[in-house]
Structures are given as structure tokens and as C-alpha cells.
mmCIF file of C-alpha atoms and ligand atoms in Angstrom:
data_model
loop_
_atom_site.group_PDB
_atom_site.id
_atom_site.type_symbol
_atom_site.label_atom_id
_atom_site.label_comp_id
_atom_site.label_asym_id
_atom_site.label_seq_id
_atom_site.Cartn_x
_atom_site.Cartn_y
_atom_site.Cartn_z
ATOM 1 C CA MET A 1289 16.213 135.018 90.045
ATOM 2 C CA ILE A 1290 12.722 136.413 90.506
ATOM 3 C CA LYS A 1291 9.617 134.493 91.414
ATOM 4 C CA LEU A 1292 6.337 135.443 89.709
ATOM 5 C CA PRO A 1293 2.850 133.938 89.642
ATOM 6 C CA GLY A 1294 2.037 131.571 86.763
ATOM 7 C CA LEU A 1295 1.131 133.880 83.873
ATOM 8 C CA ILE A 1296 -2.251 133.926 82.138
ATOM 9 C CA ASP A 1297 -2.610 134.344 78.375
ATOM 10 C CA PRO A 1298 -6.221 135.177 77.520
ATOM 11 C CA HIS A 1299 -5.710 134.802 73.748
ATOM 12 C CA VAL A 1300 -4.133 131.801 72.001
ATOM 13 C CA HIS A 1301 -4.938 129.710 68.898
ATOM 14 C CA PHE A 1302 -4.150 125.996 69.187
ATOM 15 C CA ARG A 1303 -5.559 124.735 65.830
ATOM 16 C CA GLU A 1304 -7.050 121.563 67.230
ATOM 17 C CA PRO A 1305 -9.434 120.364 65.904
ATOM 18 C CA GLY A 1306 -8.613 120.755 62.231
ATOM 19 C CA ALA A 1307 -5.035 121.926 61.723
ATOM 20 C CA SER A 1308 -2.774 120.043 64.128
ATOM 21 C CA HIS A 1309 0.113 120.305 61.674
ATOM 22 C CA LYS A 1310 0.351 123.975 62.789
ATOM 23 C CA GLU A 1311 -0.146 123.289 66.533
ATOM 24 C CA ASP A 1312 -2.145 121.034 68.819
ATOM 25 C CA TRP A 1313 -3.065 121.060 72.500
ATOM 26 C CA ASP A 1314 0.181 119.282 73.360
ATOM 27 C CA THR A 1315 2.649 121.517 71.512
ATOM 28 C CA GLY A 1316 0.643 124.683 72.224
ATOM 29 C CA THR A 1317 0.500 124.121 75.993
ATOM 30 C CA SER A 1318 4.177 123.066 76.012
ATOM 31 C CA ALA A 1319 5.013 126.394 74.352
ATOM 32 C CA ALA A 1320 2.879 128.109 77.003
ATOM 33 C CA LEU A 1321 4.803 126.503 79.889
ATOM 34 C CA ALA A 1322 8.155 127.272 78.287
ATOM 35 C CA GLY A 1323 7.011 130.894 78.019
ATOM 36 C CA GLY A 1324 5.989 131.117 81.695
ATOM 37 C CA PHE A 1325 2.216 130.741 81.153
ATOM 38 C CA THR A 1326 0.342 128.265 83.340
ATOM 39 C CA MET A 1327 -3.103 129.234 82.033
ATOM 40 C CA VAL A 1328 -4.298 129.844 78.480
ATOM 41 C CA LEU A 1329 -7.665 130.729 76.972
ATOM 42 C CA ALA A 1330 -8.045 129.149 73.515
ATOM 43 C CA MET A 1331 -9.842 130.812 70.625
ATOM 44 C CA PRO A 1332 -12.695 129.131 68.717
ATOM 45 C CA ASN A 1333 -11.661 129.685 65.062
ATOM 46 C CA THR A 1334 -10.651 126.066 64.571
ATOM 47 C CA LYS A 1335 -11.937 123.619 61.942
ATOM 48 C CA PRO A 1336 -14.773 123.127 62.681
ATOM 49 C CA PRO A 1337 -15.194 126.324 64.667
ATOM 50 C CA ILE A 1338 -16.247 125.911 68.317
ATOM 51 C CA PHE A 1339 -19.798 127.276 68.317
ATOM 52 C CA ASP A 1340 -22.136 124.743 69.963
ATOM 53 C CA ALA A 1341 -22.184 121.909 72.515
ATOM 54 C CA GLU A 1342 -20.897 119.301 70.103
ATOM 55 C CA THR A 1343 -17.919 121.294 68.815
ATOM 56 C CA LEU A 1344 -17.082 122.501 72.339
ATOM 57 C CA ASP A 1345 -16.908 118.844 73.363
ATOM 58 C CA ILE A 1346 -14.540 118.075 70.483
ATOM 59 C CA ALA A 1347 -12.111 120.785 71.603
ATOM 60 C CA LEU A 1348 -12.423 119.953 75.310
ATOM 61 C CA ASN A 1349 -11.854 116.245 74.690
ATOM 62 C CA ALA A 1350 -8.690 116.982 72.736
ATOM 63 C CA ALA A 1351 -7.545 119.341 75.476
ATOM 64 C CA LYS A 1352 -8.349 116.864 78.222
ATOM 65 C CA GLY A 1353 -6.068 114.261 76.693
ATOM 66 C CA LYS A 1354 -3.238 116.521 75.620
ATOM 67 C CA ALA A 1355 -3.011 119.814 77.524
ATOM 68 C CA ARG A 1356 -0.010 120.225 79.825
ATOM 69 C CA CYS A 1357 -1.037 123.560 81.362
ATOM 70 C CA ASP A 1358 -4.443 124.754 82.581
ATOM 71 C CA TYR A 1359 -6.897 126.171 80.099
ATOM 72 C CA ALA A 1360 -10.383 127.188 79.051
ATOM 73 C CA GLN A 1361 -11.917 127.171 75.575
ATOM 74 C CA TYR A 1362 -13.843 130.096 74.014
ATOM 75 C CA VAL A 1363 -17.099 129.654 72.131
ATOM 76 C CA GLY A 1364 -17.589 131.650 68.926
ATOM 77 C CA ALA A 1365 -20.523 133.890 68.020
ATOM 78 C CA GLY A 1366 -22.253 132.797 64.818
ATOM 79 C CA PRO A 1367 -25.235 134.200 62.929
ATOM 80 C CA ASP A 1368 -27.813 132.087 64.783
ATOM 81 C CA ASN A 1369 -26.278 130.523 67.908
ATOM 82 C CA ALA A 1370 -26.880 133.208 70.581
ATOM 83 C CA ASP A 1371 -29.114 130.951 72.722
ATOM 84 C CA VAL A 1372 -26.828 127.958 72.306
ATOM 85 C CA VAL A 1373 -23.606 129.726 73.324
ATOM 86 C CA ALA A 1374 -25.292 131.608 76.176
ATOM 87 C CA ALA A 1375 -26.329 128.226 77.604
ATOM 88 C CA LEU A 1376 -22.695 127.044 77.412
ATOM 89 C CA ALA A 1377 -21.233 130.104 79.178
ATOM 90 C CA ASP A 1378 -20.253 128.296 82.376
ATOM 91 C CA LYS A 1379 -18.224 125.777 80.378
ATOM 92 C CA ALA A 1380 -16.494 128.383 78.183
ATOM 93 C CA ALA A 1381 -13.677 130.882 78.694
ATOM 94 C CA ALA A 1382 -15.953 133.608 77.273
ATOM 95 C CA LEU A 1383 -17.682 134.478 73.974
ATOM 96 C CA LYS A 1384 -15.541 135.532 71.017
ATOM 97 C CA MET A 1385 -17.054 137.731 68.313
ATOM 98 C CA TYR A 1386 -15.236 138.267 65.035
ATOM 99 C CA LEU A 1387 -16.382 141.620 63.686
ATOM 100 C CA ASP A 1388 -13.643 142.052 61.068
ATOM 101 C CA MET A 1389 -12.066 139.855 58.419
ATOM 102 C CA THR A 1390 -9.418 137.422 59.664
ATOM 103 C CA PHE A 1391 -8.365 133.744 59.634
ATOM 104 C CA GLY A 1392 -11.257 131.233 59.763
ATOM 105 C CA GLN A 1393 -14.996 131.170 59.071
ATOM 106 C CA LEU A 1394 -16.450 132.949 62.092
ATOM 107 C CA ARG A 1395 -17.467 136.470 61.177
ATOM 108 C CA LEU A 1396 -20.477 138.669 61.934
ATOM 109 C CA ASP A 1397 -20.808 141.426 59.361
ATOM 110 C CA ASP A 1398 -24.277 142.619 59.987
ATOM 111 C CA MET A 1399 -24.882 144.452 63.281
ATOM 112 C CA THR A 1400 -28.346 142.869 63.555
ATOM 113 C CA LEU A 1401 -26.437 139.629 64.203
ATOM 114 C CA TRP A 1402 -24.592 141.207 67.145
ATOM 115 C CA ILE A 1403 -27.778 142.126 69.011
ATOM 116 C CA PRO A 1404 -28.892 138.686 70.290
ATOM 117 C CA HIS A 1405 -25.368 137.939 71.544
ATOM 118 C CA PHE A 1406 -25.178 141.214 73.471
ATOM 119 C CA GLU A 1407 -28.660 140.566 74.853
ATOM 120 C CA LYS A 1408 -28.163 136.967 75.862
ATOM 121 C CA TYR A 1409 -24.569 136.154 76.793
ATOM 122 C CA PRO A 1410 -24.380 136.149 80.633
ATOM 123 C CA LYS A 1411 -23.005 139.429 81.922
ATOM 124 C CA GLU A 1412 -20.591 137.871 84.389
ATOM 125 C CA TYR A 1413 -18.362 136.931 81.464
ATOM 126 C CA PRO A 1414 -16.978 139.389 78.930
ATOM 127 C CA ILE A 1415 -17.675 139.320 75.222
ATOM 128 C CA VAL A 1416 -14.259 139.409 73.538
ATOM 129 C CA ALA A 1417 -14.334 141.316 70.264
ATOM 130 C CA HIS A 1418 -11.979 141.089 67.329
ATOM 131 C CA SER A 1419 -12.908 144.576 66.217
ATOM 132 C CA GLU A 1420 -10.633 147.063 64.546
ATOM 133 C CA SER A 1421 -10.943 150.843 64.295
ATOM 134 C CA ARG A 1422 -14.592 151.827 63.651
ATOM 135 C CA SER A 1423 -16.003 148.381 64.341
ATOM 136 C CA MET A 1424 -14.280 148.648 67.740
ATOM 137 C CA ALA A 1425 -16.150 151.905 68.340
ATOM 138 C CA ALA A 1426 -19.388 150.160 67.351
ATOM 139 C CA ALA A 1427 -18.663 147.235 69.684
ATOM 140 C CA ILE A 1428 -18.046 149.639 72.596
ATOM 141 C CA LEU A 1429 -21.323 151.398 71.817
ATOM 142 C CA PHE A 1430 -23.060 148.009 72.011
ATOM 143 C CA ALA A 1431 -21.448 147.362 75.396
ATOM 144 C CA ALA A 1432 -22.741 150.741 76.610
ATOM 145 C CA ILE A 1433 -26.259 150.165 75.273
ATOM 146 C CA TYR A 1434 -26.543 146.655 76.708
ATOM 147 C CA ASP A 1435 -24.604 147.619 79.856
ATOM 148 C CA ARG A 1436 -22.290 144.644 79.818
ATOM 149 C CA PRO A 1437 -18.524 143.976 79.833
ATOM 150 C CA ILE A 1438 -16.628 143.860 76.579
ATOM 151 C CA HIS A 1439 -12.959 143.030 76.152
ATOM 152 C CA ILE A 1440 -11.315 144.380 73.005
ATOM 153 C CA ALA A 1441 -8.746 141.940 71.650
ATOM 154 C CA HIS A 1442 -5.339 142.997 70.322
ATOM 155 C CA ILE A 1443 -5.601 146.757 69.999
ATOM 156 C CA SER A 1444 -3.004 148.194 67.646
ATOM 157 C CA LEU A 1445 -3.935 151.798 66.806
ATOM 158 C CA LYS A 1446 -3.625 155.179 68.502
ATOM 159 C CA GLU A 1447 -7.296 155.918 67.752
ATOM 160 C CA GLU A 1448 -8.274 152.678 69.511
ATOM 161 C CA VAL A 1449 -6.340 153.273 72.714
ATOM 162 C CA LEU A 1450 -7.554 156.879 72.905
ATOM 163 C CA LEU A 1451 -11.191 155.871 72.404
ATOM 164 C CA ILE A 1452 -10.914 153.127 75.031
ATOM 165 C CA ARG A 1453 -9.504 155.671 77.491
ATOM 166 C CA ALA A 1454 -12.481 157.938 76.827
ATOM 167 C CA ALA A 1455 -14.953 155.045 77.130
ATOM 168 C CA LYS A 1456 -13.434 153.966 80.462
ATOM 169 C CA GLU A 1457 -13.689 157.548 81.730
ATOM 170 C CA LYS A 1458 -17.425 157.421 80.937
ATOM 171 C CA GLY A 1459 -17.806 154.251 82.982
ATOM 172 C CA ILE A 1460 -18.396 151.897 80.055
ATOM 173 C CA LYS A 1461 -17.368 148.357 80.984
ATOM 174 C CA VAL A 1462 -14.574 148.027 78.461
ATOM 175 C CA THR A 1463 -11.203 146.346 78.920
ATOM 176 C CA CYS A 1464 -8.525 145.639 76.339
ATOM 177 C CA GLU A 1465 -5.344 143.783 75.530
ATOM 178 C CA VAL A 1466 -2.293 144.473 73.399
ATOM 179 C CA CYS A 1467 0.084 141.930 71.837
ATOM 180 C CA PRO A 1468 3.866 142.117 72.017
ATOM 181 C CA HIS A 1469 4.095 142.202 68.208
ATOM 182 C CA HIS A 1470 2.068 145.423 68.161
ATOM 183 C CA LEU A 1471 4.386 146.897 70.798
ATOM 184 C CA PHE A 1472 7.698 145.852 69.234
ATOM 185 C CA LEU A 1473 7.148 145.715 65.439
ATOM 186 C CA THR A 1474 5.926 148.230 62.875
ATOM 187 C CA ALA A 1475 4.645 147.796 59.320
ATOM 188 C CA ASP A 1476 7.477 149.695 57.649
ATOM 189 C CA GLU A 1477 10.536 148.519 59.550
ATOM 190 C CA SER A 1478 11.677 144.913 59.578
ATOM 191 C CA PRO A 1479 14.118 144.566 62.413
ATOM 192 C CA SER A 1480 13.999 140.757 62.301
ATOM 193 C CA PRO A 1481 15.591 138.576 59.633
ATOM 194 C CA ALA A 1482 12.598 136.232 59.765
ATOM 195 C CA LEU A 1483 10.268 139.098 58.945
ATOM 196 C CA GLY A 1484 12.254 141.261 56.634
ATOM 197 C CA ASP A 1485 14.768 139.676 54.333
ATOM 198 C CA ARG A 1486 14.920 142.769 52.172
ATOM 199 C CA GLU A 1487 17.266 141.242 49.570
ATOM 200 C CA ALA A 1488 14.887 138.353 49.017
ATOM 201 C CA SER A 1489 11.939 140.724 48.874
ATOM 202 C CA ARG A 1490 13.579 142.864 46.235
ATOM 203 C CA SER A 1491 14.502 139.964 44.006
ATOM 204 C CA VAL A 1492 10.907 138.753 44.041
ATOM 205 C CA VAL A 1493 9.715 142.162 42.868
ATOM 206 C CA GLU A 1494 12.462 142.718 40.303
ATOM 207 C CA GLY A 1495 12.066 139.227 38.930
ATOM 208 C CA GLY A 1496 8.420 139.991 38.272
ATOM 209 C CA LEU A 1497 7.319 136.885 40.116
ATOM 210 C CA GLY A 1498 4.304 138.483 41.732
ATOM 211 C CA VAL A 1499 3.192 141.016 44.264
ATOM 212 C CA ARG A 1500 3.641 138.945 47.379
ATOM 213 C CA VAL A 1501 6.758 140.235 49.049
ATOM 214 C CA ASN A 1502 6.781 139.080 52.599
ATOM 215 C CA GLY A 1503 3.988 136.865 53.817
ATOM 216 C CA ARG A 1504 5.576 136.424 57.219
ATOM 217 C CA LYS A 1505 4.451 139.919 58.127
ATOM 218 C CA GLU A 1506 0.779 139.107 57.579
ATOM 219 C CA VAL A 1507 -1.140 139.424 60.835
ATOM 220 C CA ARG A 1508 -4.564 140.750 61.836
ATOM 221 C CA PRO A 1509 -4.719 143.443 63.060
ATOM 222 C CA ARG A 1510 -1.880 144.426 60.727
ATOM 223 C CA LEU A 1511 1.366 145.828 62.103
ATOM 224 C CA SER A 1512 0.887 149.564 62.403
ATOM 225 C CA THR A 1513 2.946 152.746 62.249
ATOM 226 C CA GLN A 1514 5.579 154.037 64.668
ATOM 227 C CA SER A 1515 3.146 156.689 65.843
ATOM 228 C CA ASP A 1516 0.563 154.001 66.703
ATOM 229 C CA VAL A 1517 3.203 151.962 68.525
ATOM 230 C CA ASP A 1518 4.316 155.067 70.455
ATOM 231 C CA ALA A 1519 0.695 155.773 71.434
ATOM 232 C CA LEU A 1520 0.307 152.235 72.826
ATOM 233 C CA TRP A 1521 3.437 152.660 74.968
ATOM 234 C CA GLU A 1522 2.331 156.136 76.102
ATOM 235 C CA ASN A 1523 -1.097 154.859 77.131
ATOM 236 C CA LEU A 1524 -0.077 151.624 78.844
ATOM 237 C CA ASP A 1525 -2.238 152.586 81.834
ATOM 238 C CA VAL A 1526 -5.318 152.065 79.625
ATOM 239 C CA ILE A 1527 -4.222 148.574 78.607
ATOM 240 C CA ASP A 1528 -5.511 145.859 80.920
ATOM 241 C CA CYS A 1529 -3.710 142.790 79.558
ATOM 242 C CA PHE A 1530 -0.792 141.636 77.492
ATOM 243 C CA ALA A 1531 -2.007 138.761 75.305
ATOM 244 C CA THR A 1532 0.080 136.888 72.789
ATOM 245 C CA ASP A 1533 -2.590 136.119 70.135
ATOM 246 C CA HIS A 1534 -0.321 133.092 69.583
ATOM 247 C CA ALA A 1535 -1.442 132.243 66.026
ATOM 248 C CA PRO A 1536 0.844 129.553 64.628
ATOM 249 C CA HIS A 1537 1.028 128.888 60.884
ATOM 250 C CA THR A 1538 3.954 126.935 59.482
ATOM 251 C CA ALA A 1539 6.916 128.734 57.918
ATOM 252 C CA GLU A 1540 6.025 127.045 54.645
ATOM 253 C CA GLU A 1541 2.463 128.419 54.770
ATOM 254 C CA LYS A 1542 3.734 131.895 55.641
ATOM 255 C CA ASP A 1543 6.123 131.809 52.674
ATOM 256 C CA SER A 1544 3.455 130.570 50.237
ATOM 257 C CA ASP A 1545 1.527 132.645 47.692
ATOM 258 C CA ASN A 1546 -1.416 132.842 50.042
ATOM 259 C CA PRO A 1547 0.126 133.499 53.461
ATOM 260 C CA PRO A 1548 -2.312 133.183 56.386
ATOM 261 C CA PRO A 1549 -2.172 135.972 58.999
ATOM 262 C CA GLY A 1550 -0.707 135.311 62.437
ATOM 263 C CA PHE A 1551 2.450 135.062 64.555
ATOM 264 C CA PRO A 1552 3.459 132.569 67.237
ATOM 265 C CA GLY A 1553 4.023 134.410 70.527
ATOM 266 C CA LEU A 1554 3.883 132.233 73.633
ATOM 267 C CA GLU A 1555 7.628 131.690 73.936
ATOM 268 C CA THR A 1556 8.713 135.242 73.157
ATOM 269 C CA ALA A 1557 6.210 137.440 75.047
ATOM 270 C CA LEU A 1558 7.767 137.306 78.517
ATOM 271 C CA PRO A 1559 11.422 137.674 77.401
ATOM 272 C CA LEU A 1560 10.473 140.666 75.218
ATOM 273 C CA LEU A 1561 8.522 142.307 78.021
ATOM 274 C CA LEU A 1562 11.219 141.571 80.635
ATOM 275 C CA THR A 1563 13.681 143.208 78.274
ATOM 276 C CA ALA A 1564 11.400 146.258 78.235
ATOM 277 C CA VAL A 1565 11.416 146.135 82.065
ATOM 278 C CA SER A 1566 15.223 146.082 82.068
ATOM 279 C CA GLU A 1567 15.168 149.109 79.763
ATOM 280 C CA GLU A 1568 12.747 150.860 82.150
ATOM 281 C CA ARG A 1569 9.998 151.155 79.563
ATOM 282 C CA LEU A 1570 7.756 149.220 81.944
ATOM 283 C CA THR A 1571 7.843 148.113 85.592
ATOM 284 C CA ILE A 1572 7.632 144.549 86.813
ATOM 285 C CA ASN A 1573 4.419 145.538 88.628
ATOM 286 C CA HIS A 1574 2.836 146.658 85.355
ATOM 287 C CA LEU A 1575 3.861 143.364 83.831
ATOM 288 C CA LEU A 1576 2.243 141.388 86.647
ATOM 289 C CA GLU A 1577 -0.910 143.439 86.502
ATOM 290 C CA LYS A 1578 -1.279 142.798 82.763
ATOM 291 C CA MET A 1579 -0.164 139.168 82.653
ATOM 292 C CA TYR A 1580 -1.764 137.921 85.855
ATOM 293 C CA THR A 1581 -3.991 140.132 88.023
ATOM 294 C CA ASN A 1582 -6.123 141.772 85.334
ATOM 295 C CA PRO A 1583 -6.731 138.717 83.126
ATOM 296 C CA LYS A 1584 -7.552 136.742 86.292
ATOM 297 C CA ASN A 1585 -10.186 139.299 87.303
ATOM 298 C CA ILE A 1586 -11.619 139.988 83.848
ATOM 299 C CA PHE A 1587 -12.107 136.299 83.016
ATOM 300 C CA HIS A 1588 -12.860 135.077 86.579
ATOM 301 C CA ILE A 1589 -9.989 132.656 86.608
ATOM 302 C CA PRO A 1590 -9.680 130.636 89.820
ATOM 303 C CA ASP A 1591 -6.451 130.485 91.842
ATOM 304 C CA GLN A 1592 -3.903 127.926 90.782
ATOM 305 C CA PRO A 1593 -2.563 126.706 94.136
ATOM 306 C CA GLU A 1594 1.188 126.071 94.510
ATOM 307 C CA THR A 1595 1.844 127.632 91.114
ATOM 308 C CA TRP A 1596 4.664 130.025 90.259
ATOM 309 C CA ILE A 1597 7.457 130.663 87.778
ATOM 310 C CA GLU A 1598 11.135 131.472 88.309
ATOM 311 C CA VAL A 1599 12.780 133.865 85.927
ATOM 312 C CA ASP A 1600 16.426 134.843 85.559
ATOM 313 C CA GLU A 1601 16.032 138.527 84.813
ATOM 314 C CA THR A 1602 19.743 138.913 84.026
ATOM 315 C CA ALA A 1603 20.096 136.120 81.423
ATOM 316 C CA GLU A 1604 20.827 137.520 77.970
ATOM 317 C CA TYR A 1605 20.337 135.455 74.823
ATOM 318 C CA GLU A 1606 19.100 135.480 71.235
ATOM 319 C CA ILE A 1607 15.608 134.340 70.319
ATOM 320 C CA LYS A 1608 15.721 131.321 68.009
ATOM 321 C CA ALA A 1609 12.853 129.385 66.490
ATOM 322 C CA SER A 1610 14.907 126.215 66.593
ATOM 323 C CA GLY A 1611 14.640 125.944 70.377
ATOM 324 C CA GLN A 1612 10.879 126.485 70.571
ATOM 325 C CA PHE A 1613 8.120 124.024 71.460
ATOM 326 C CA THR A 1614 5.540 125.494 69.078
ATOM 327 C CA ARG A 1615 5.100 123.295 66.022
ATOM 328 C CA CYS A 1616 5.046 126.185 63.545
ATOM 329 C CA GLY A 1617 8.827 126.387 63.230
ATOM 330 C CA TRP A 1618 9.453 130.143 63.080
ATOM 331 C CA THR A 1619 9.197 133.367 65.061
ATOM 332 C CA PRO A 1620 8.939 136.992 63.914
ATOM 333 C CA PHE A 1621 11.586 137.811 66.538
ATOM 334 C CA GLU A 1622 14.326 135.516 65.206
ATOM 335 C CA GLY A 1623 17.745 136.852 66.216
ATOM 336 C CA TRP A 1624 16.407 139.437 68.686
ATOM 337 C CA LYS A 1625 18.569 139.899 71.757
ATOM 338 C CA VAL A 1626 16.547 139.674 74.950
ATOM 339 C CA LYS A 1627 17.201 139.793 78.681
ATOM 340 C CA GLY A 1628 15.129 137.507 80.888
ATOM 341 C CA ARG A 1629 14.738 133.743 80.735
ATOM 342 C CA VAL A 1630 12.148 131.393 82.237
ATOM 343 C CA ARG A 1631 14.089 128.858 84.324
ATOM 344 C CA LYS A 1632 11.378 126.944 86.109
ATOM 345 C CA VAL A 1633 7.585 126.595 86.128
ATOM 346 C CA ILE A 1634 5.730 124.972 89.030
ATOM 347 C CA LEU A 1635 2.121 124.127 88.271
ATOM 348 C CA ARG A 1636 -0.090 122.852 91.085
ATOM 349 C CA GLY A 1637 2.862 121.586 93.062
ATOM 350 C CA LYS A 1638 4.667 119.865 90.202
ATOM 351 C CA THR A 1639 7.703 121.093 88.287
ATOM 352 C CA ALA A 1640 6.261 121.491 84.798
ATOM 353 C CA PHE A 1641 9.276 123.089 83.084
ATOM 354 C CA GLU A 1642 12.947 123.253 84.058
ATOM 355 C CA GLY A 1643 16.277 123.303 82.259
ATOM 356 C CA GLY A 1644 14.569 123.801 78.918
ATOM 357 C CA LYS A 1645 12.469 120.636 79.317
ATOM 358 C CA ILE A 1646 8.748 120.054 79.749
ATOM 359 C CA LEU A 1647 8.311 117.754 82.744
ATOM 360 C CA VAL A 1648 4.558 117.143 82.933
ATOM 361 C CA GLU A 1649 2.657 114.698 80.755
ATOM 362 C CA PRO A 1650 -0.068 115.479 78.229
ATOM 363 C CA GLY A 1651 -3.344 115.556 80.160
ATOM 364 C CA TYR A 1652 -1.841 117.183 83.288
ATOM 365 C CA GLY A 1653 -3.544 120.466 82.341
ATOM 366 C CA LYS A 1654 -6.974 121.150 83.853
ATOM 367 C CA ASN A 1655 -10.031 122.817 82.379
ATOM 368 C CA ILE A 1656 -10.755 125.688 84.782
ATOM 369 C CA ARG A 1657 -14.409 125.956 83.781
ATOM 370 C CA LYS A 1658 -15.547 122.521 84.863
HETATM 371 O O1 DOR B 2851 -3.351 137.288 62.604
HETATM 372 C C1 DOR B 2851 -4.298 136.672 63.078
HETATM 373 N N1 DOR B 2851 -4.303 135.332 63.106
HETATM 374 N N2 DOR B 2851 -5.351 137.351 63.533
HETATM 375 C C2 DOR B 2851 -6.486 136.716 63.889
HETATM 376 O O2 DOR B 2851 -7.426 137.376 64.262
HETATM 377 C C3 DOR B 2851 -6.610 135.258 63.767
HETATM 378 C C4 DOR B 2851 -5.289 134.626 63.841
HETATM 379 C C5 DOR B 2851 -5.296 133.180 63.418
HETATM 380 O O3 DOR B 2851 -6.164 132.427 63.898
HETATM 381 O O4 DOR B 2851 -4.448 132.787 62.647
HETATM 382 ZN ZN1 ZN B 2852 -6.518 135.798 67.738
#
């Protein structure tokens, strides 16, 4: 058994307000605890999006009543809310900017709309950018021009990790995260039955029923090539955090004609990464750096006293959606064999998870930004 600090996930989507049938603050934070996370930072692309004082209150009220682990809520950058969100910075996890197309309404196409946010958001907090490929390069240029920290969410490409390395070498205040699905899955191979039922895919195509083959694979950024995945592993020293981008959509929605992008990840991240540790692709110190120390420093997360997790690093088992706390009902890693199981989570002196059960009530979780 090994004892680790309570892990921090700087990137989750909990769907409340607006889509609690996918996840809410109760099921999402239960999934977090079961996965070894005692602290989560929740994204603002809900319905309505979290982009001013009123919507921030809606999310924080829901969280206050239902969260079982500690948390903070992001505010989202819109076309004309730079003053409003800057004034809320002390109450928010950080500012999220959507610079590329993805799930939800928040998106800033025009670079003139980026300027006031880079000028005004307080520099002690990072701006977190959903920015892929060339828009990532543009976002890093903005960080250099305005001399402020930027955190690049979910990098997935070789060109991204190489550019971030170069930017760091120049002293630009850029940090980044990578998600387990971009480290363990590629676009062409489908090593999981939940992701790649090739027989079913073929019959859809041959039957002429449409072009949609496998909506479960939809995710933004998309799964990339083996050479991109290899580059992420080879440049792990550039990567500051592992983040799940836990983005639950129901199995039914994923299998529909219009599948939304996103994978659940809170309950599979640590077992997958511990498996990589057991295979010597990673050390436990790297894991701690990227799942605790770095996110804590980047996002100025206070200490959680009397908080730790206990992990059986020798336990081998198969990942199964049926045992998960997330409400979405599936996982892209169904059937994967992993080594490393969370046995116990202690959060602020109380046993929050043990023997597969959540042992703290909704509302036990604390907002760290109050
Ligand atoms: O795949 C994704 N799903 N990427 C995102 O950027 C958003 C997320 C979601 O909210 O579903
Ligand atoms: Zn996300």
C-alpha cells in the first residue's frame, strides 16, 4: 500500500447547471473521490455558461449543497465580459478561454476579443486556454506580449509539446496539461471494446445507414496519431499536469447520430497512470509532480490538512463502467487491465472513500476560493 497526497484535477466538467442527467456536483465529486482526487477545478461550459456573478452563484450554490470533495469553479471568457470576470477572479478557479470549436457556447473566434481578457484578468491566476495547434501558438504569443501566465489545456500533438518546450526555454510563462486519453489512445487504433466495436462499425457502413461510425471516439482535441502520442511520452518533462478533462456524456448520447465530444476520466486516470508506473514508463515522483505539486502551485491551491489517499499499487483488475460513480454510464477504457487501485481517501480528517463506498455526505466538499 502506498500513501499519496489527495490528488488535484485542474480540468473537469460537471454539467450542473443545465445537464445533470450527464453528471452533477454529487456524482462528479463522488467519481473524483473514487479516483483518488480530493480537489477538482470545474469548467464553465455549462448551461447557462458560467460567465458573470449571477451564473457563478448558480454553480457555486449547486456545488455548496452537493459537492463531496473540495473544488473551485472556473469563469468563462465571453465577447464582452472581461471586466466582469476580472472582478470575480478571487472567487474563481481561473479564467477559461475557448479558442477552438468544442462542446458548449463559449468561444472567442476573433483575436480582438482576446485582448481585453489578457489585459485585465489578474496575473496571479493563469488564463487556461482550450487552444489547438496554431491557436495554441497564438495564445502563447499573447501570454508573451502581455507578460502573464497561460496554462494550455489538454495538449495532444507533437507540434504543441515541442512549441511549449521552446516557449518555456524563452522564459514565457506557459504551463500545460495532458489527458490520459491522449497518452493511451490513438485515432486509428481502438484497443477498447467501448471505443472500437469494429464489427458494428462495419455493418453501419455496409448497410448504408450513414457516415457516423463510432461516436464514442469523439473528443476535443481529437485522438491523435501514434507519433503524436510518442512525442507526448518522450517530452513528459515539459508537461506540468495530468488532467482528466472528465467530460461525461451518456452512452446513449455518444451512440446517437450527433455524438457530443468528451470522455469521462476521473475514475480511470490514476489506475492507468499507476499501470504506466509499474511498466516503468513513468516514476511515482513524476506522477505526484503532475497530479499534486504542479497543479497546486499553478492554481494557488491551499493545503488540504489531514488529507491523503491510500493506493494498492499491486492490485490488478479490469476497468468496468458498471462499477463507476459517474452518471454517464460508460468509459473509453472498458475492459482494460490495470494495476493500482484506490483503497482509501481521507479528506480533512474524515474517511471519504473506502471499500468502494463514498462515506462523506453531499455538501462536505469546500470551495477553496472563498
Ligand atoms: O471533448 C471535449 N468535451 N472537449 C471539450 O473541450 C469540451 C468537453 C465537454 O464539455 O464535453
Ligand atoms: Zn474540457
